[in-house]
XYZ file of C-alpha atoms in Angstrom:
595
model
C 0.000 0.000 0.000
C 1.401 3.419 -0.937
C 2.216 6.116 1.584
C -0.447 8.350 0.075
C -3.124 5.780 0.725
C -2.038 4.986 4.244
C -2.229 8.645 5.203
C -5.855 9.057 4.138
C -8.452 9.493 6.853
C -11.489 7.323 7.457
C -14.639 9.387 7.971
C -18.343 9.008 7.441
C -20.595 11.692 6.052
C -21.917 12.383 9.562
C -18.465 13.566 10.630
C -18.455 16.387 8.075
C -21.601 18.215 9.075
C -20.977 21.930 8.933
C -21.126 24.109 11.999
C -24.402 26.069 12.255
C -23.849 29.215 10.209
C -25.457 31.425 12.839
C -23.092 30.166 15.545
C -19.992 30.550 13.373
C -20.917 34.070 12.268
C -21.871 35.071 15.809
C -18.493 33.995 17.177
C -16.660 35.833 14.359
C -18.632 39.065 14.678
C -18.768 39.246 18.470
C -15.100 38.396 18.834
C -14.044 40.794 16.088
C -16.036 43.828 17.214
C -15.642 43.509 20.993
C -13.052 45.954 22.286
C -12.781 47.980 19.096
C -14.941 50.919 20.122
C -15.395 53.081 23.190
C -11.757 53.213 24.280
C -8.614 55.291 23.820
C -5.504 54.244 21.888
C -3.389 52.141 24.245
C 0.342 52.117 24.800
C 2.493 51.308 22.924
C 1.996 50.018 19.350
C -1.734 50.804 19.337
C -1.203 54.483 20.164
C 1.701 54.814 17.730
C -0.312 53.324 14.864
C -3.254 55.599 15.610
C -0.918 58.593 15.738
C 0.252 57.971 12.178
C -3.326 57.492 10.936
C -4.507 60.652 12.659
C -1.600 62.633 11.206
C -2.468 61.424 7.708
C -6.179 62.140 8.177
C -5.541 65.722 9.312
C -2.469 66.390 7.154
C -1.688 66.938 3.537
C -0.247 65.062 0.579
C 3.254 64.938 2.068
C 1.939 63.104 5.122
C 0.204 60.485 2.951
C 3.304 59.863 0.870
C 5.732 59.796 3.813
C 3.884 58.838 7.029
C 4.939 60.593 10.213
C 3.799 61.506 13.714
C 3.624 65.305 14.049
C 6.663 65.652 11.800
C 8.703 62.716 13.084
C 9.151 60.254 10.174
C 7.656 56.806 10.771
C 9.602 54.412 8.573
C 9.271 51.219 10.584
C 6.433 49.959 8.381
C 5.004 50.851 5.000
C 2.068 53.248 4.605
C -0.737 50.979 3.345
C -2.426 50.149 6.668
C -2.112 53.793 7.727
C -3.788 54.876 4.494
C -6.800 52.670 5.221
C -7.033 53.875 8.826
C -6.718 57.530 7.810
C -9.432 57.070 5.207
C -11.740 55.627 7.873
C -11.032 58.639 10.104
C -11.929 61.013 7.300
C -15.116 59.105 6.498
C -16.364 58.295 9.994
C -14.259 60.383 12.388
C -16.895 63.080 12.761
C -19.439 60.470 13.781
C -17.422 58.017 15.852
C -14.387 60.051 16.824
C -10.913 59.522 15.392
C -9.802 56.573 17.618
C -12.939 54.511 17.025
C -13.034 55.354 13.327
C -9.418 54.259 12.866
C -10.276 50.832 14.259
C -12.831 50.266 11.511
C -9.738 49.492 9.433
C -8.782 46.873 12.038
C -12.231 45.293 11.675
C -11.941 45.229 7.878
C -8.572 43.479 8.006
C -9.848 41.036 10.629
C -12.897 39.986 8.615
C -10.780 39.825 5.470
C -8.349 37.483 7.207
C -11.180 35.241 8.406
C -12.646 35.018 4.892
C -9.305 34.242 3.251
C -8.494 31.510 5.779
C -11.897 29.900 5.253
C -11.738 29.919 1.451
C -8.105 28.770 1.282
C -8.921 25.779 3.489
C -12.116 25.072 1.570
C -10.285 24.894 -1.758
C -7.591 22.649 -0.334
C -10.185 20.431 1.352
C -11.926 19.720 -1.953
C -8.804 18.315 -3.601
C -8.762 14.631 -4.450
C -5.606 13.723 -2.503
C -7.081 14.723 0.861
C -10.485 13.064 0.507
C -11.427 10.430 3.118
C -11.192 6.752 2.294
C -13.986 5.602 -0.039
C -15.964 2.752 1.465
C -17.116 -0.124 -0.687
C -20.785 0.531 0.031
C -20.479 4.327 0.180
C -21.162 6.554 3.152
C -18.054 8.708 2.897
C -18.522 12.512 2.687
C -18.462 14.275 -0.661
C -15.645 16.681 -1.484
C -17.700 19.855 -1.039
C -18.981 18.966 2.434
C -15.552 17.796 3.522
C -13.988 21.066 2.360
C -16.584 23.170 4.176
C -16.091 21.232 7.395
C -12.323 21.678 7.240
C -12.786 25.398 6.509
C -15.041 25.769 9.545
C -12.387 24.035 11.624
C -9.616 26.301 10.340
C -11.588 29.419 11.166
C -12.437 28.153 14.659
C -8.781 27.310 15.278
C -7.767 30.811 14.180
C -10.312 32.426 16.500
C -9.276 30.149 19.369
C -5.684 31.465 19.395
C -5.002 33.228 22.664
C -2.645 35.806 21.164
C -5.157 37.031 18.605
C -7.281 38.708 21.289
C -5.102 41.746 21.968
C -3.000 41.964 18.817
C -5.975 41.445 16.533
C -7.830 44.490 17.916
C -5.106 47.139 17.678
C -4.457 49.876 15.127
C -1.091 48.501 14.084
C 0.412 47.573 10.705
C 0.448 43.937 11.836
C -3.356 43.607 11.541
C -2.940 44.388 7.854
C 0.146 42.229 7.477
C -1.640 39.142 8.807
C -4.429 39.752 6.287
C -1.936 39.976 3.413
C -0.168 36.798 4.539
C -3.554 35.064 4.395
C -4.149 36.639 0.965
C -0.814 35.346 -0.313
C -1.673 31.863 0.935
C -5.080 32.036 -0.710
C -3.423 33.098 -3.975
C -1.168 30.052 -3.908
C -4.133 27.772 -3.254
C -6.252 29.402 -5.952
C -3.425 29.018 -8.473
C -3.687 25.223 -8.239
C -6.731 25.323 -10.524
C -6.630 28.926 -11.807
C -2.953 29.927 -12.145
C -3.428 33.475 -13.449
C -6.142 34.396 -10.962
C -4.154 32.852 -8.132
C -1.007 34.631 -9.270
C -2.857 37.957 -9.185
C -4.011 37.287 -5.615
C -0.469 36.307 -4.657
C 0.988 39.400 -6.308
C -1.466 41.715 -4.563
C -0.781 39.954 -1.271
C 3.011 40.228 -1.536
C 2.868 43.806 -2.814
C 0.444 44.883 -0.100
C 2.545 43.072 2.511
C 5.574 45.064 1.352
C 3.610 48.313 1.549
C 2.463 47.490 5.072
C 5.747 46.177 6.490
C 9.154 46.218 4.840
C 10.949 44.381 2.048
C 12.425 41.499 4.058
C 9.291 39.480 4.931
C 7.819 39.574 1.367
C 11.177 38.693 -0.201
C 11.628 35.726 2.124
C 8.051 34.627 1.418
C 8.688 34.881 -2.330
C 11.776 32.704 -1.974
C 9.681 30.231 -0.005
C 7.033 30.204 -2.751
C 9.704 29.338 -5.317
C 11.042 26.502 -3.177
C 7.500 25.275 -2.574
C 6.795 25.324 -6.305
C 9.839 23.150 -6.951
C 8.813 20.657 -4.261
C 5.043 20.703 -4.806
C 4.423 19.625 -8.408
C 0.733 20.656 -8.608
C 1.723 24.302 -8.109
C 2.174 25.884 -11.583
C 5.184 27.929 -10.548
C 6.150 29.659 -13.866
C 2.676 31.025 -14.534
C 2.212 32.009 -10.896
C 5.466 33.967 -10.836
C 4.712 35.570 -14.181
C 1.431 36.937 -12.844
C 2.491 37.752 -9.285
C 6.013 39.201 -9.297
C 5.448 42.056 -11.820
C 2.220 43.024 -10.061
C 3.869 43.113 -6.630
C 6.783 45.163 -7.976
C 4.391 47.566 -9.710
C 2.470 48.212 -6.488
C 5.622 49.020 -4.532
C 7.133 51.071 -7.364
C 3.946 53.132 -7.664
C 4.247 54.295 -4.037
C 7.959 55.041 -4.381
C 7.395 57.034 -7.567
C 4.515 58.957 -6.010
C 6.611 59.731 -2.917
C 9.547 60.917 -5.014
C 7.711 63.045 -7.565
C 5.071 64.262 -5.112
C 7.521 65.369 -2.434
C 8.387 69.018 -2.049
C 12.026 68.017 -1.579
C 13.147 64.947 -3.507
C 15.953 64.346 -1.023
C 13.419 63.928 1.784
C 11.618 61.225 -0.204
C 14.857 59.418 -1.009
C 15.892 59.550 2.643
C 12.518 58.272 3.844
C 12.422 55.335 1.417
C 16.060 54.467 2.169
C 15.410 54.449 5.917
C 12.252 52.372 5.430
C 14.139 49.773 3.404
C 16.988 49.695 5.915
C 14.818 49.324 8.999
C 14.476 45.572 8.502
C 18.231 45.191 8.387
C 18.468 46.794 11.803
C 15.578 44.663 13.079
C 17.088 41.284 12.225
C 20.483 39.881 13.071
C 22.165 36.890 14.611
C 20.076 35.019 17.214
C 20.599 36.293 20.738
C 19.794 34.806 24.127
C 17.245 37.476 25.125
C 15.123 37.034 21.978
C 15.301 33.246 22.102
C 14.319 33.212 25.770
C 11.343 35.487 25.077
C 10.171 33.299 22.179
C 10.511 30.138 24.258
C 8.388 31.632 27.060
C 5.661 33.284 24.981
C 5.259 31.755 21.512
C 3.576 28.515 22.599
C 1.053 30.388 24.745
C 0.391 32.993 22.034
C -0.344 30.308 19.420
C -2.327 27.931 21.652
C -4.204 25.745 20.651
C -3.180 25.898 17.002
C 0.468 24.829 17.352
C -0.106 21.309 18.780
C -2.781 20.553 16.167
C -0.527 21.896 13.388
C 2.338 19.731 14.612
C -0.015 16.745 14.662
C -1.076 17.500 11.071
C 2.579 17.487 10.007
C 3.074 14.108 11.660
C -0.176 12.509 10.520
C 0.372 13.402 6.842
C 3.914 12.036 6.818
C 3.451 10.388 3.426
C 2.099 13.496 1.698
C 4.192 16.406 2.919
C 4.755 17.630 -0.617
C 1.019 17.715 -1.262
C -0.534 21.222 -1.490
C -2.512 21.004 1.759
C 0.755 20.614 3.704
C 3.365 22.290 1.479
C 1.494 25.533 0.775
C 0.706 26.473 4.404
C 4.282 25.594 5.357
C 5.565 27.931 2.642
C 3.779 30.816 4.376
C 4.555 29.612 7.904
C 8.264 28.793 7.970
C 9.668 32.179 6.760
C 8.043 34.362 9.468
C 8.835 31.661 12.033
C 12.493 31.741 11.006
C 12.577 35.540 11.126
C 11.308 35.473 14.710
C 14.545 33.815 15.807
C 16.566 36.540 14.047
C 14.956 39.484 15.846
C 17.471 41.636 17.678
C 14.932 42.788 20.284
C 12.318 40.397 21.718
C 8.628 41.091 21.202
C 5.360 39.426 20.252
C 4.295 41.908 17.554
C 5.110 39.520 14.699
C 3.707 36.382 16.353
C 0.341 37.087 14.752
C 1.773 36.516 11.252
C 2.085 32.808 12.028
C -1.594 32.245 12.741
C -3.235 32.068 9.240
C -0.960 29.421 7.688
C -0.766 27.542 10.976
C -4.580 27.457 11.213
C -4.925 26.153 7.643
C -2.352 23.429 8.288
C -3.934 22.521 11.623
C -7.347 22.053 9.987
C -6.023 18.978 8.185
C -4.941 17.517 11.504
C -8.499 17.550 12.860
C -9.708 14.430 10.969
C -6.808 12.368 12.283
C -6.915 13.387 15.951
C -7.390 10.516 18.347
C -10.320 10.439 20.738
C -7.943 10.952 23.663
C -6.480 14.101 22.079
C -9.954 15.453 21.327
C -11.076 14.910 24.907
C -7.886 16.479 26.265
C -8.330 19.643 24.165
C -12.025 19.855 25.048
C -11.643 19.426 28.791
C -8.624 21.699 29.021
C -10.505 24.487 27.231
C -13.656 23.845 29.265
C -11.878 23.981 32.613
C -9.540 26.845 31.741
C -12.119 29.241 30.314
C -14.738 28.389 32.943
C -12.252 29.109 35.720
C -11.039 32.224 33.916
C -14.582 33.527 33.410
C -15.431 32.916 37.056
C -12.238 34.674 38.127
C -13.056 37.731 35.973
C -16.539 37.953 37.473
C -15.193 37.474 41.017
C -12.588 40.230 40.631
C -15.133 42.582 39.083
C -17.546 42.020 41.979
C -14.721 42.659 44.447
C -13.782 45.898 42.686
C -17.396 47.057 42.461
C -18.630 46.139 45.940
C -15.380 46.254 47.920
C -15.923 42.683 49.127
C -13.809 40.846 50.063
C -11.837 43.870 51.351
C -8.347 42.431 50.872
C -8.939 41.537 47.218
C -10.558 44.928 46.542
C -7.618 46.726 48.175
C -5.157 44.922 45.907
C -7.156 45.958 42.837
C -7.311 49.602 43.961
C -3.569 49.531 44.579
C -2.967 48.599 40.943
C -5.230 51.425 39.721
C -4.558 54.435 41.966
C -6.984 57.264 41.391
C -9.389 55.215 39.282
C -13.044 56.184 39.672
C -15.511 53.328 39.363
C -17.469 53.513 36.097
C -20.610 51.358 36.282
C -22.529 50.896 33.026
C -25.633 48.741 32.779
C -25.078 47.908 29.111
C -21.651 46.408 29.842
C -23.149 44.181 32.542
C -25.914 43.053 30.203
C -23.420 42.141 27.445
C -21.228 40.287 29.930
C -24.210 38.316 31.240
C -25.332 37.463 27.714
C -21.922 36.156 26.637
C -21.641 34.171 29.868
C -25.058 32.620 29.240
C -24.025 31.855 25.652
C -20.894 30.121 26.942
C -22.969 27.950 29.258
C -25.340 27.015 26.425
C -22.489 26.165 24.041
C -20.797 23.988 26.650
C -24.070 22.243 27.435
C -24.758 21.662 23.726
C -21.241 20.345 23.151
C -21.356 17.939 26.085
C -24.965 16.785 25.770
C -25.061 16.303 22.007
C -21.476 14.958 21.722
C -21.291 15.906 18.011
C -19.199 13.697 15.752
C -18.055 16.450 13.404
C -14.303 16.920 13.060
C -14.486 20.548 14.219
C -15.711 19.523 17.677
C -12.248 19.754 19.397
C -11.984 23.512 18.769
C -15.518 24.862 19.133
C -15.108 25.073 22.921
C -11.730 26.813 22.540
C -13.083 29.369 20.060
C -16.117 30.090 22.259
C -13.812 30.312 25.291
C -11.517 32.931 23.772
C -14.617 34.895 22.786
C -15.868 34.688 26.374
C -12.467 35.759 27.709
C -12.153 38.758 25.408
C -15.759 39.970 25.704
C -15.706 39.795 29.513
C -12.467 41.774 29.566
C -13.858 44.359 27.133
C -17.123 44.831 29.035
C -16.544 44.390 32.759
C -12.964 45.634 32.787
C -12.758 48.003 29.826
C -12.852 51.215 31.942
C -10.106 49.865 34.213
C -7.924 48.657 31.336
C -8.460 51.906 29.472
C -7.466 53.898 32.569
C -4.285 51.875 32.947
C -3.174 51.987 29.297
C -4.129 55.467 28.035
C -2.150 58.712 28.049
C -5.287 60.875 27.970
C -5.151 62.302 31.521
C -1.425 63.018 31.632
C -1.497 64.567 28.147
C -4.366 66.881 29.085
C -2.609 67.840 32.315
C 0.501 68.771 30.350
C -1.594 70.818 27.947
C -3.118 72.835 30.805
C 0.370 73.668 32.100
C 1.514 75.151 28.784
C 2.091 78.908 28.615
C -0.641 80.943 27.005
C 1.690 81.849 24.154
C 4.511 79.587 23.009
C 6.262 78.810 19.730
C 6.362 75.027 19.886
C 7.221 72.131 22.170
C 10.319 70.050 21.505
C 9.950 66.400 22.614
C 12.939 64.795 24.304
C 13.206 60.988 24.657
C 9.493 60.545 23.884
C 8.443 57.385 22.052
C 6.034 57.285 19.147
C 3.073 56.287 21.344
C 3.754 59.101 23.813
C 4.273 61.673 21.085
C 1.065 60.677 19.297
C -1.006 60.644 22.492
C 0.225 64.029 23.741
C -0.388 65.565 20.323
C -3.913 64.147 20.018
C -5.230 64.397 23.587
C -3.321 67.529 24.584
C -3.465 69.377 21.245
C 0.190 70.243 21.811
C 2.056 71.914 18.966
C 5.332 69.996 18.639
C 8.412 71.093 16.764
C 11.885 69.873 15.892
C 15.385 70.899 17.000
C 15.581 73.541 14.251
C 12.227 75.184 14.995
C 13.396 77.325 17.913
C 10.991 75.784 20.436
C 10.722 77.622 23.738
C 9.204 74.654 25.652
C 10.727 71.243 26.315
C 8.724 68.113 27.134
C 10.959 65.343 28.402
C 10.322 61.705 29.147
C 12.565 60.836 32.101
C 12.475 57.141 33.024
C 15.410 58.010 35.292
C 16.584 61.321 36.749
C 18.597 63.003 33.995
C 18.940 66.303 35.865
C 17.960 69.754 34.683
C 18.436 70.758 31.029
C 21.520 72.820 30.289
C 20.916 76.577 30.263
C 22.486 78.967 27.778
C 23.714 82.529 28.066
C 21.023 84.841 29.460
C 18.430 82.036 29.182
C 17.327 79.405 31.661
C 15.067 76.346 31.440
C 12.530 76.440 34.264
C 10.379 73.494 35.288
C 6.685 74.355 34.872
C 5.053 70.925 35.083
C 5.774 67.369 36.123
C 3.489 64.333 35.890
C 3.029 60.687 34.985
C 0.331 58.111 34.405
C -0.964 56.871 37.777
C -0.608 53.208 36.774
C 2.991 53.506 35.556
C 5.833 54.294 37.931
C 8.561 53.994 35.291
C 7.440 56.991 33.250
C 7.807 60.589 34.301
C 7.253 63.640 32.148
C 8.742 67.071 32.814
C 7.982 70.290 30.986
C 10.398 73.227 30.913
C 9.945 76.770 29.656
C 12.783 78.899 28.285
C 13.043 82.107 30.319
C 15.015 85.195 29.222
C 16.892 86.091 32.399
C 17.809 89.543 31.107
C 14.130 90.493 31.291
C 13.564 89.076 34.751
C 13.884 91.621 37.512
C 16.493 90.632 40.127
C 15.167 90.048 43.664
C 15.225 93.122 45.921
C 18.000 92.924 48.536
C 16.908 92.944 52.178
C 17.898 95.887 54.427
C 21.026 95.452 56.580
C 20.285 94.207 60.069
C 16.670 93.400 59.251
C 15.528 89.793 59.384
C 12.578 88.395 57.500
C 9.798 86.995 59.656
C 9.878 83.219 59.949
C 6.857 81.000 59.416
C 5.846 78.583 62.114
């Protein structure tokens, strides 16, 4: 018996029943929209991304061609995601407010990613080489039903990922990048039966990924596509490359040409594009202990539960690893995974890029999971999310009622100065999602469905419960702890009535964007002759150096109540030649002392 035949799964038609459409759509919509609206931009990447979008929405052509935050160039990522966010601010900012309007772009990328994952898995699941074993007397599922069931499983696995909750709801370039990775994967899958159409999707995906990140990730993915095409014979590599590569290059070249010819100073455009292209080279380097330690501690949790199922799929399809359903997801998965180990500074920002191809690969591990593995995944998710949901409710009750006193005191200590914000609608939503969780668990345990997506429906519903509870019961507290609104407005009130501009010192992109938006502070650069300094002092750097006849005087000092490592100081430049000297006291006369 050949390896291909031994790796086929044995399923009946009953095992490929699709998940109820209403339940699948409800999980997608509730999970995707919860936490997007009614909050401020949060430190750090969320606020920085919003700052660029807001600058584009309120700025001119130069800002759109060369994104920046109040004049500071932002060349870490390409402009595409910022363009979409700025467009949403212009369209809906007057109705929703700029922060909420910018996150409409996040929702669009999220739903686009979900759709691309579903359709890529569906097309792969219909292929002949992955179909279940055909019984002599029939009873096996047809290709269409089998593909839909696998697609439902892939989408549930994607939604069940723990790390998607926070990173998937931010205004960062990564929410667009993950969508374009999924688009590139879909293009490869589509090219198996429609090479030109698939090549166009792949070209748009790689070009858009370049315009939303940098050149390194798309180039490495392109190299991986070529290697995959050589190993996976069904992939029509020449026609795919002919349709995709010129299109991707044209998209990137169009932005570069527009930036160069549309810039007031051509040298500024050349400098911006050069720094953007070089940023990746400063981001990646030889593996270091700090980055590897961070990845080892966080990657498995971030990608749970998709990584064990994906690993199982790799093992269970050992005889068909060059087949499209294994080779194509791996082509999109291995390059970003490799780049993670080359990061100079540790961080989880790029973890999200692994989720679409990993979810597609993991879907093909669902039909081969053993009953013991299915039960282990189910009961782990059931116990974990039930305990987590109960803990969230318990802590919220303690914070709201003050009982038990010791627990409430610990919560207040973490949020000094926070004023309780009780909203009935948030409680109603939290109760509804908790009731829905109970009903889903009861349905899953009482019906004991045989469908192959059953191991992940509890996990997907559990992550939805976790995120919605956090974004309803605890949203005011989280927003208070992660926003710069109050400190930025306090700094604005301390500004002189008349000033030229404020020069930021050691302020990060998130801080600069938040102070500019919330405080309406007019920032300037070193050459603008600013007469006010705003410094971020994580440690005591001392007073700024004074110059002849001028002195920097401290006029304000503050920090966010929930962060003891940040401290902001504002100084005003005072002309000492115009300040009257203090009157000398009379000889032999002592000033009265205060008690």
